[in-house]
Amino acid sequence: MEIFLIRVLQFMLAISLLVLLHEGGHFFFAKLFGVRVEKFYLFFDPYFHLFEFKPKNSETTYGMGWLPLGGYCKIAGMIDESFDTEQMKQPEQPWEFRSKPAWQRLLIMIGGVLVNFLLALFIYSMILFHWGDTYVPVKDMTMGMKFNSEAKQLGFRDGDILVGTEKGEFKDFSADLFRDISEAHRVDVLRNGKPVSIQLKGDLNLLNMLKTDPKFVLPLMPALVDSVEKGSPADQIGMRKGDKIVAVNGKEIDSYNAYIDIIGRLKDQMSRAKTSADSLRLRQATLVLERNGQRDTASVVLKPDLKLGYFNPHWETMYKPVTRTFGFFESFPAGIKYGWHVLVSYVDDMKYVFTADGAKSLGGFGAIGSLFPPTWDWYMFWKMTAFLSIILAFMNILPIPALDGGHVLFLLYEMITRRKPSETFMIRAEYIGFGILILLMVVANLNDVLRILGYL
């Protein structure tokens, strides 16, 4: 429960900050051009609000709604999610959005996206200035990699040390490494100390590489005990820190990856078990442990979820990381470069959304919240906030009615043709766009529920 609350708090703080600044971008340009802002709200307020106030001599009411799905800035004389059609029937006023030149209305509409994008670049810059860039170079991962069957069919071998592609060296083990391999025509590796080049077609499916179990590639790790859960099967047979698992059920294993593969196959068999006796039989395992060069055999009954109750060291702890530091002024171009790379990668990955597997991978608030760490970590908090700011900027500029991008599209049409779309058309487009957004939100959050229930 504590982990859940910490993640919720981080998510709510990040979203609140991003929504306030996004709507603040619209607010700033509206005020700059003399447009009246009637309401400025964090979160939505259907039927009632948590609180609101209106400063003396102010034309704007500020408040907080109860539905944490975003926020809004109600600009006078504009067709938006408030669907205030009565106001649009009144004579046009000089302080209304609709009375302003198209270029001013355009700036008002892109204000939120602009703020979110600049905010992300600023946060990335400050992360690099404060924490630097710490990572484990892939070429220094001397134990090499463990590849799945698909990768082996392409020519990779367990133990290969990844070096790079025709585009350059790999930096660290991250999604960028998978992306580079998926687009590569040549991947360079070190195999038994000798350079080897693997020829590819440059069209691997990135989503499949990340979603398959086991994944396309993972760091090769020994099945080494780092700690043991008290009262667990591992504890009952006397496993302790430093022990190494070298065989499971009579099969030699060379890594933690191989141990996970065996457990995965047992889980498949468990799903087909018809009786409790069948399940119990599958949970009975024979392990060969190595301690100080000596081997010992132990029989154990795994937990119902087939866990042994020991923890393997994370691969990052097995290698020495490098850290690149940045001066204050040096951090800005580096942060801009990093933020632009994040945006380009995200946009490139959007093509997978229009596939069956991509639609299933859509996530709602639960999926986004789970991206935050289970303990409060300011580095990860700000990194995730910057990433969400990039996403918010990109999603809002999509040419969908009810989003900023939809309004921008109609404004560009007006600037090119010198004709305004009719108010009837704009209202209908807003309803259609709002319906699309609701549908996407339902699908994304339904996916979260199905994942919890084990159907995805």
GROMACS .gro file of C-alpha atoms in nm, residues 17-371:
model
  355
   17LEU     CA    1   0.263   2.079  -1.230
   18LEU     CA    2   0.235   2.000  -1.601
   19VAL     CA    3  -0.134   2.090  -1.627
   20LEU     CA    4  -0.088   2.420  -1.441
   21LEU     CA    5   0.200   2.525  -1.664
   22HIS     CA    6   0.027   2.403  -1.981
   23GLU     CA    7  -0.286   2.604  -1.906
   24GLY     CA    8  -0.060   2.886  -1.790
   25GLY     CA    9   0.080   2.901  -2.144
   26HIS     CA   10  -0.268   2.961  -2.284
   27PHE     CA   11  -0.336   3.210  -2.003
   28PHE     CA   12  -0.017   3.408  -2.070
   29PHE     CA   13  -0.082   3.464  -2.441
   30ALA     CA   14  -0.452   3.532  -2.382
   31LYS     CA   15  -0.367   3.808  -2.134
   32LEU     CA   16  -0.089   3.934  -2.361
   33PHE     CA   17  -0.342   3.997  -2.640
   34GLY     CA   18  -0.617   4.132  -2.416
   35VAL     CA   19  -0.841   3.824  -2.421
   36ARG     CA   20  -1.057   3.764  -2.114
   37VAL     CA   21  -0.994   3.438  -1.925
   38GLU     CA   22  -1.309   3.350  -1.735
   39LYS     CA   23  -1.184   3.041  -1.548
   40PHE     CA   24  -0.847   2.887  -1.469
   41TYR     CA   25  -0.887   2.540  -1.316
   42LEU     CA   26  -0.665   2.256  -1.207
   43PHE     CA   27  -0.861   1.935  -1.269
   44PHE     CA   28  -1.213   1.925  -1.408
   45ASP     CA   29  -1.521   2.029  -1.210
   46PRO     CA   30  -1.837   1.864  -1.347
   47TYR     CA   31  -2.128   1.936  -1.107
   48PHE     CA   32  -1.907   2.076  -0.828
   49HIS     CA   33  -1.556   2.194  -0.739
   50LEU     CA   34  -1.328   2.154  -0.438
   51PHE     CA   35  -1.270   2.527  -0.408
   52GLU     CA   36  -1.254   2.843  -0.615
   53PHE     CA   37  -1.180   3.211  -0.562
   54LYS     CA   38  -1.188   3.530  -0.764
   55PRO     CA   39  -0.939   3.802  -0.671
   56LYS     CA   40  -1.073   4.153  -0.631
   57ASN     CA   41  -1.089   4.344  -0.961
   58SER     CA   42  -1.003   4.024  -1.151
   59GLU     CA   43  -1.205   3.886  -1.441
   60THR     CA   44  -1.073   3.532  -1.381
   61THR     CA   45  -1.204   3.273  -1.135
   62TYR     CA   46  -0.936   3.032  -1.012
   63GLY     CA   47  -1.020   2.691  -0.869
   64MET     CA   48  -0.964   2.319  -0.834
   65GLY     CA   49  -1.199   2.051  -0.961
   66TRP     CA   50  -1.246   1.705  -0.822
   67LEU     CA   51  -1.179   1.500  -1.138
   68PRO     CA   52  -0.798   1.469  -1.183
   69LEU     CA   53  -0.799   1.418  -1.559
   70GLY     CA   54  -0.633   1.746  -1.653
   71GLY     CA   55  -0.741   2.107  -1.623
   72TYR     CA   56  -0.869   2.393  -1.832
   73CYS     CA   57  -0.844   2.761  -1.907
   74LYS     CA   58  -1.187   2.894  -2.017
   75ILE     CA   59  -1.120   3.168  -2.267
   76ALA     CA   60  -1.406   3.402  -2.357
   77GLY     CA   61  -1.542   3.373  -2.710
   78MET     CA   62  -1.386   3.036  -2.784
   79ILE     CA   63  -1.547   2.701  -2.861
   80ASP     CA   64  -1.379   2.456  -2.625
   81GLU     CA   65  -1.454   2.160  -2.398
   82SER     CA   66  -1.696   2.374  -2.195
   83PHE     CA   67  -1.935   2.374  -2.496
   84ASP     CA   68  -2.060   2.719  -2.394
   85THR     CA   69  -2.275   2.775  -2.704
   86GLU     CA   70  -2.487   3.046  -2.540
   87GLN     CA   71  -2.192   3.281  -2.525
   88MET     CA   72  -2.123   3.226  -2.894
   89LYS     CA   73  -2.478   3.342  -2.977
   90GLN     CA   74  -2.408   3.687  -2.827
   91PRO     CA   75  -2.260   3.975  -3.029
   92GLU     CA   76  -1.882   3.954  -3.069
   93GLN     CA   77  -1.689   4.154  -2.807
   94PRO     CA   78  -1.340   4.310  -2.849
   95TRP     CA   79  -1.205   4.118  -2.549
   96GLU     CA   80  -1.311   3.780  -2.687
   97PHE     CA   81  -1.090   3.518  -2.851
   98ARG     CA   82  -1.297   3.516  -3.172
   99SER     CA   83  -1.245   3.890  -3.227
  100LYS     CA   84  -0.864   3.867  -3.236
  101PRO     CA   85  -0.648   3.827  -3.548
  102ALA     CA   86  -0.576   3.467  -3.652
  103TRP     CA   87  -0.204   3.492  -3.566
  104GLN     CA   88  -0.284   3.598  -3.208
  105ARG     CA   89  -0.537   3.317  -3.171
  106LEU     CA   90  -0.274   3.076  -3.306
  107LEU     CA   91  -0.022   3.183  -3.040
  108ILE     CA   92  -0.285   3.149  -2.768
  109MET     CA   93  -0.359   2.793  -2.882
  110ILE     CA   94   0.004   2.677  -2.906
  111GLY     CA   95   0.097   2.846  -2.578
  112GLY     CA   96   0.034   2.534  -2.369
  113VAL     CA   97   0.229   2.302  -2.598
  114LEU     CA   98   0.514   2.552  -2.618
  115VAL     CA   99   0.539   2.576  -2.239
  116ASN     CA  100   0.534   2.196  -2.198
  117PHE     CA  101   0.807   2.145  -2.455
  118LEU     CA  102   1.031   2.421  -2.315
  119LEU     CA  103   0.968   2.290  -1.962
  120ALA     CA  104   1.086   1.941  -2.062
  121LEU     CA  105   1.405   2.082  -2.217
  122PHE     CA  106   1.469   2.291  -1.904
  123ILE     CA  107   1.415   1.995  -1.669
  124TYR     CA  108   1.646   1.773  -1.873
  125SER     CA  109   1.909   2.047  -1.868
  126MET     CA  110   1.886   2.084  -1.490
  127ILE     CA  111   1.901   1.706  -1.443
  128LEU     CA  112   2.227   1.697  -1.638
  129PHE     CA  113   2.361   1.997  -1.446
  130HIS     CA  114   2.272   1.858  -1.101
  131TRP     CA  115   2.319   1.481  -1.143
  132GLY     CA  116   2.518   1.452  -1.464
  133ASP     CA  117   2.475   1.155  -1.698
  134THR     CA  118   2.559   0.825  -1.526
  135TYR     CA  119   2.545   0.498  -1.717
  136VAL     CA  120   2.721   0.168  -1.781
  137PRO     CA  121   2.874   0.165  -2.133
  138VAL     CA  122   2.748  -0.139  -2.322
  139LYS     CA  123   3.098  -0.218  -2.449
  140ASP     CA  124   3.213  -0.250  -2.085
  141MET     CA  125   2.954  -0.521  -2.008
  142THR     CA  126   3.217  -0.793  -2.035
  143MET     CA  127   2.988  -1.082  -1.937
  144GLY     CA  128   2.804  -1.017  -2.261
  145MET     CA  129   2.438  -1.066  -2.341
  146LYS     CA  130   2.175  -1.339  -2.334
  147PHE     CA  131   1.966  -1.357  -2.654
  148ASN     CA  132   1.630  -1.518  -2.723
  149SER     CA  133   1.567  -1.771  -3.002
  150GLU     CA  134   1.467  -1.501  -3.255
  151ALA     CA  135   1.795  -1.314  -3.199
  152LYS     CA  136   1.996  -1.636  -3.228
  153GLN     CA  137   1.832  -1.712  -3.563
  154LEU     CA  138   1.961  -1.375  -3.683
  155GLY     CA  139   2.317  -1.466  -3.585
  156PHE     CA  140   2.361  -1.345  -3.226
  157ARG     CA  141   2.517  -1.581  -2.968
  158ASP     CA  142   2.496  -1.586  -2.590
  159GLY     CA  143   2.798  -1.405  -2.446
  160ASP     CA  144   2.833  -1.162  -2.738
  161ILE     CA  145   2.941  -0.817  -2.622
  162LEU     CA  146   2.741  -0.557  -2.817
  163VAL     CA  147   2.955  -0.280  -2.965
  164GLY     CA  148   2.740  -0.080  -3.206
  165THR     CA  149   2.581  -0.051  -3.549
  166GLU     CA  150   2.674   0.123  -3.873
  167LYS     CA  151   2.538   0.442  -3.711
  168GLY     CA  152   2.784   0.432  -3.419
  169GLU     CA  153   2.858   0.274  -3.081
  170PHE     CA  154   2.588   0.176  -2.835
  171LYS     CA  155   2.582   0.403  -2.533
  172ASP     CA  156   2.395   0.219  -2.257
  173PHE     CA  157   2.149  -0.068  -2.217
  174SER     CA  158   1.820   0.112  -2.271
  175ALA     CA  159   1.532   0.129  -2.518
  176ASP     CA  160   1.766   0.317  -2.752
  177LEU     CA  161   1.978   0.002  -2.787
  178PHE     CA  162   1.674  -0.200  -2.895
  179ARG     CA  163   1.572   0.079  -3.133
  180ASP     CA  164   1.920   0.095  -3.289
  181ILE     CA  165   1.927  -0.282  -3.343
  182SER     CA  166   1.576  -0.279  -3.494
  183GLU     CA  167   1.686  -0.023  -3.756
  184ALA     CA  168   2.038  -0.159  -3.813
  185HIS     CA  169   2.172  -0.329  -4.123
  186ARG     CA  170   2.489  -0.427  -3.937
  187VAL     CA  171   2.547  -0.496  -3.567
  188ASP     CA  172   2.906  -0.524  -3.444
  189VAL     CA  173   2.983  -0.753  -3.150
  190LEU     CA  174   3.283  -0.901  -2.972
  191ARG     CA  175   3.266  -1.283  -2.968
  192ASN     CA  176   3.535  -1.463  -2.771
  193GLY     CA  177   3.746  -1.149  -2.798
  194LYS     CA  178   3.714  -1.125  -3.176
  195PRO     CA  179   3.510  -0.863  -3.370
  196VAL     CA  180   3.212  -1.008  -3.557
  197SER     CA  181   2.956  -0.827  -3.772
  198ILE     CA  182   2.597  -0.953  -3.795
  199GLN     CA  183   2.402  -0.849  -4.106
  200LEU     CA  184   2.037  -0.751  -4.056
  201LYS     CA  185   1.761  -0.611  -4.279
  202GLY     CA  186   1.693  -0.298  -4.071
  203ASP     CA  187   1.324  -0.375  -4.024
  204LEU     CA  188   1.291  -0.560  -3.692
  205ASN     CA  189   0.973  -0.490  -3.497
  206LEU     CA  190   1.078  -0.288  -3.193
  207LEU     CA  191   0.757  -0.362  -3.002
  208ASN     CA  192   0.807  -0.737  -3.042
  209MET     CA  193   1.169  -0.708  -2.932
  210LEU     CA  194   1.061  -0.540  -2.608
  211LYS     CA  195   0.746  -0.742  -2.538
  212THR     CA  196   0.857  -1.099  -2.608
  213ASP     CA  197   0.937  -1.318  -2.308
  214PRO     CA  198   1.230  -1.364  -2.288
  215LYS     CA  199   1.324  -1.032  -2.447
  216PHE     CA  200   1.532  -1.008  -2.762
  217VAL     CA  201   1.840  -0.934  -2.553
  218LEU     CA  202   1.922  -0.896  -2.184
  219PRO     CA  203   2.250  -0.858  -1.994
  220LEU     CA  204   2.396  -1.201  -1.914
  221MET     CA  205   2.397  -1.247  -1.536
  222PRO     CA  206   2.518  -1.536  -1.318
  223ALA     CA  207   2.250  -1.696  -1.097
  224LEU     CA  208   2.415  -1.545  -0.791
  225VAL     CA  209   2.244  -1.496  -0.456
  226ASP     CA  210   2.250  -1.138  -0.332
  227SER     CA  211   1.997  -1.178  -0.049
  228VAL     CA  212   1.739  -1.428   0.076
  229GLU     CA  213   1.382  -1.362   0.187
  230LYS     CA  214   1.329  -1.478   0.545
  231GLY     CA  215   1.109  -1.787   0.572
  232SER     CA  216   1.119  -1.848   0.197
  233PRO     CA  217   1.205  -2.184   0.032
  234ALA     CA  218   1.555  -2.045  -0.033
  235ASP     CA  219   1.590  -1.967   0.338
  236GLN     CA  220   1.464  -2.312   0.438
  237ILE     CA  221   1.737  -2.491   0.239
  238GLY     CA  222   2.007  -2.260   0.377
  239MET     CA  223   2.086  -2.047   0.073
  240ARG     CA  224   2.289  -1.739   0.155
  241LYS     CA  225   2.462  -1.444  -0.009
  242GLY     CA  226   2.732  -1.554  -0.252
  243ASP     CA  227   2.578  -1.891  -0.340
  244LYS     CA  228   2.546  -1.968  -0.709
  245ILE     CA  229   2.276  -2.184  -0.872
  246VAL     CA  230   2.443  -2.405  -1.134
  247ALA     CA  231   2.166  -2.658  -1.212
  248VAL     CA  232   1.786  -2.685  -1.185
  249ASN     CA  233   1.604  -3.019  -1.212
  250GLY     CA  234   1.911  -3.186  -1.357
  251LYS     CA  235   1.976  -2.918  -1.618
  252GLU     CA  236   2.296  -2.715  -1.602
  253ILE     CA  237   2.247  -2.339  -1.621
  254ASP     CA  238   2.507  -2.076  -1.699
  255SER     CA  239   2.316  -1.766  -1.593
  256TYR     CA  240   2.024  -1.613  -1.408
  257ASN     CA  241   1.865  -1.568  -1.750
  258ALA     CA  242   1.865  -1.947  -1.796
  259TYR     CA  243   1.712  -1.990  -1.449
  260ILE     CA  244   1.430  -1.750  -1.543
  261ASP     CA  245   1.372  -1.944  -1.866
  262ILE     CA  246   1.325  -2.267  -1.671
  263ILE     CA  247   1.084  -2.100  -1.428
  264GLY     CA  248   0.894  -1.956  -1.724
  265ARG     CA  249   0.847  -2.301  -1.874
  266LEU     CA  250   0.729  -2.431  -1.535
  267LYS     CA  251   0.471  -2.150  -1.524
  268ASP     CA  252   0.341  -2.260  -1.864
  269GLN     CA  253   0.302  -2.613  -1.731
  270MET     CA  254   0.137  -2.482  -1.412
  271SER     CA  255  -0.126  -2.303  -1.621
  272ARG     CA  256  -0.221  -2.641  -1.770
  273ALA     CA  257  -0.222  -2.831  -1.439
  274LYS     CA  258  -0.562  -2.985  -1.368
  275THR     CA  259  -0.527  -3.084  -1.002
  276SER     CA  260  -0.355  -2.949  -0.691
  277ALA     CA  261  -0.138  -3.263  -0.695
  278ASP     CA  262  -0.014  -3.173  -1.045
  279SER     CA  263   0.067  -2.821  -0.926
  280LEU     CA  264   0.253  -2.949  -0.620
  281ARG     CA  265   0.455  -3.188  -0.835
  282LEU     CA  266   0.563  -2.902  -1.062
  283ARG     CA  267   0.664  -2.692  -0.762
  284GLN     CA  268   0.908  -2.958  -0.641
  285ALA     CA  269   1.255  -2.869  -0.768
  286THR     CA  270   1.608  -3.000  -0.730
  287LEU     CA  271   1.883  -2.738  -0.719
  288VAL     CA  272   2.260  -2.768  -0.738
  289LEU     CA  273   2.429  -2.486  -0.546
  290GLU     CA  274   2.792  -2.384  -0.559
  291ARG     CA  275   2.957  -2.230  -0.253
  292ASN     CA  276   3.329  -2.160  -0.229
  293GLY     CA  277   3.393  -2.401  -0.517
  294GLN     CA  278   3.195  -2.683  -0.354
  295ARG     CA  279   2.868  -2.815  -0.496
  296ASP     CA  280   2.569  -2.932  -0.299
  297THR     CA  281   2.226  -3.065  -0.405
  298ALA     CA  282   1.904  -2.956  -0.236
  299SER     CA  283   1.537  -3.039  -0.286
  300VAL     CA  284   1.289  -2.756  -0.243
  301VAL     CA  285   0.919  -2.682  -0.287
  302LEU     CA  286   0.877  -2.350  -0.468
  303LYS     CA  287   0.610  -2.099  -0.371
  304PRO     CA  288   0.272  -2.120  -0.552
  305ASP     CA  289   0.396  -1.843  -0.783
  306LEU     CA  290   0.712  -2.053  -0.842
  307LYS     CA  291   0.939  -1.805  -0.667
  308LEU     CA  292   1.232  -1.938  -0.470
  309GLY     CA  293   1.266  -1.636  -0.244
  310TYR     CA  294   1.613  -1.516  -0.333
  311PHE     CA  295   1.724  -1.198  -0.504
  312ASN     CA  296   1.982  -1.179  -0.780
  313PRO     CA  297   2.211  -0.876  -0.797
  314HIS     CA  298   2.094  -0.622  -1.055
  315TRP     CA  299   2.319  -0.620  -1.359
  316GLU     CA  300   2.409  -0.254  -1.304
  317THR     CA  301   2.580  -0.345  -0.974
  318MET     CA  302   2.814  -0.584  -1.158
  319TYR     CA  303   2.979  -0.308  -1.362
  320LYS     CA  304   3.145   0.024  -1.287
  321PRO     CA  305   2.935   0.313  -1.421
  322VAL     CA  306   3.077   0.626  -1.579
  323THR     CA  307   2.947   0.976  -1.510
  324ARG     CA  308   2.968   1.274  -1.741
  325THR     CA  309   2.926   1.607  -1.565
  326PHE     CA  310   2.799   1.931  -1.717
  327GLY     CA  311   2.857   2.294  -1.626
  328PHE     CA  312   2.555   2.523  -1.592
  329PHE     CA  313   2.574   2.673  -1.941
  330GLU     CA  314   2.698   2.346  -2.092
  331SER     CA  315   2.389   2.166  -1.960
  332PHE     CA  316   2.144   2.361  -2.180
  333PRO     CA  317   2.259   2.244  -2.526
  334ALA     CA  318   2.301   1.892  -2.382
  335GLY     CA  319   1.950   1.903  -2.232
  336ILE     CA  320   1.800   2.032  -2.557
  337LYS     CA  321   1.973   1.755  -2.753
  338TYR     CA  322   1.852   1.491  -2.507
  339GLY     CA  323   1.495   1.625  -2.503
  340TRP     CA  324   1.481   1.641  -2.882
  341HIS     CA  325   1.603   1.280  -2.899
  342VAL     CA  326   1.329   1.173  -2.657
  343LEU     CA  327   1.064   1.350  -2.869
  344VAL     CA  328   1.187   1.205  -3.200
  345SER     CA  329   1.204   0.853  -3.052
  346TYR     CA  330   0.854   0.884  -2.907
  347VAL     CA  331   0.709   1.009  -3.237
  348ASP     CA  332   0.887   0.730  -3.426
  349ASP     CA  333   0.744   0.467  -3.189
  350MET     CA  334   0.389   0.598  -3.243
  351LYS     CA  335   0.364   0.388  -3.561
  352TYR     CA  336   0.325   0.080  -3.342
  353VAL     CA  337   0.007   0.220  -3.185
  354PHE     CA  338  -0.179   0.140  -3.507
  355THR     CA  339  -0.101  -0.233  -3.480
  356ALA     CA  340  -0.295  -0.492  -3.280
  357ASP     CA  341  -0.011  -0.538  -3.030
  358GLY     CA  342   0.039  -0.162  -3.015
  359ALA     CA  343  -0.325  -0.103  -2.923
  360LYS     CA  344  -0.291  -0.360  -2.645
  361SER     CA  345   0.018  -0.181  -2.515
  362LEU     CA  346  -0.172   0.146  -2.464
  363GLY     CA  347  -0.186   0.236  -2.097
  364GLY     CA  348  -0.393   0.470  -1.887
  365PHE     CA  349  -0.332   0.634  -1.553
  366GLY     CA  350  -0.229   0.306  -1.391
  367ALA     CA  351   0.038   0.238  -1.653
  368ILE     CA  352   0.171   0.594  -1.631
  369GLY     CA  353   0.174   0.587  -1.252
  370SER     CA  354   0.367   0.259  -1.250
  371LEU     CA  355   0.650   0.431  -1.439
   0.00000   0.00000   0.00000
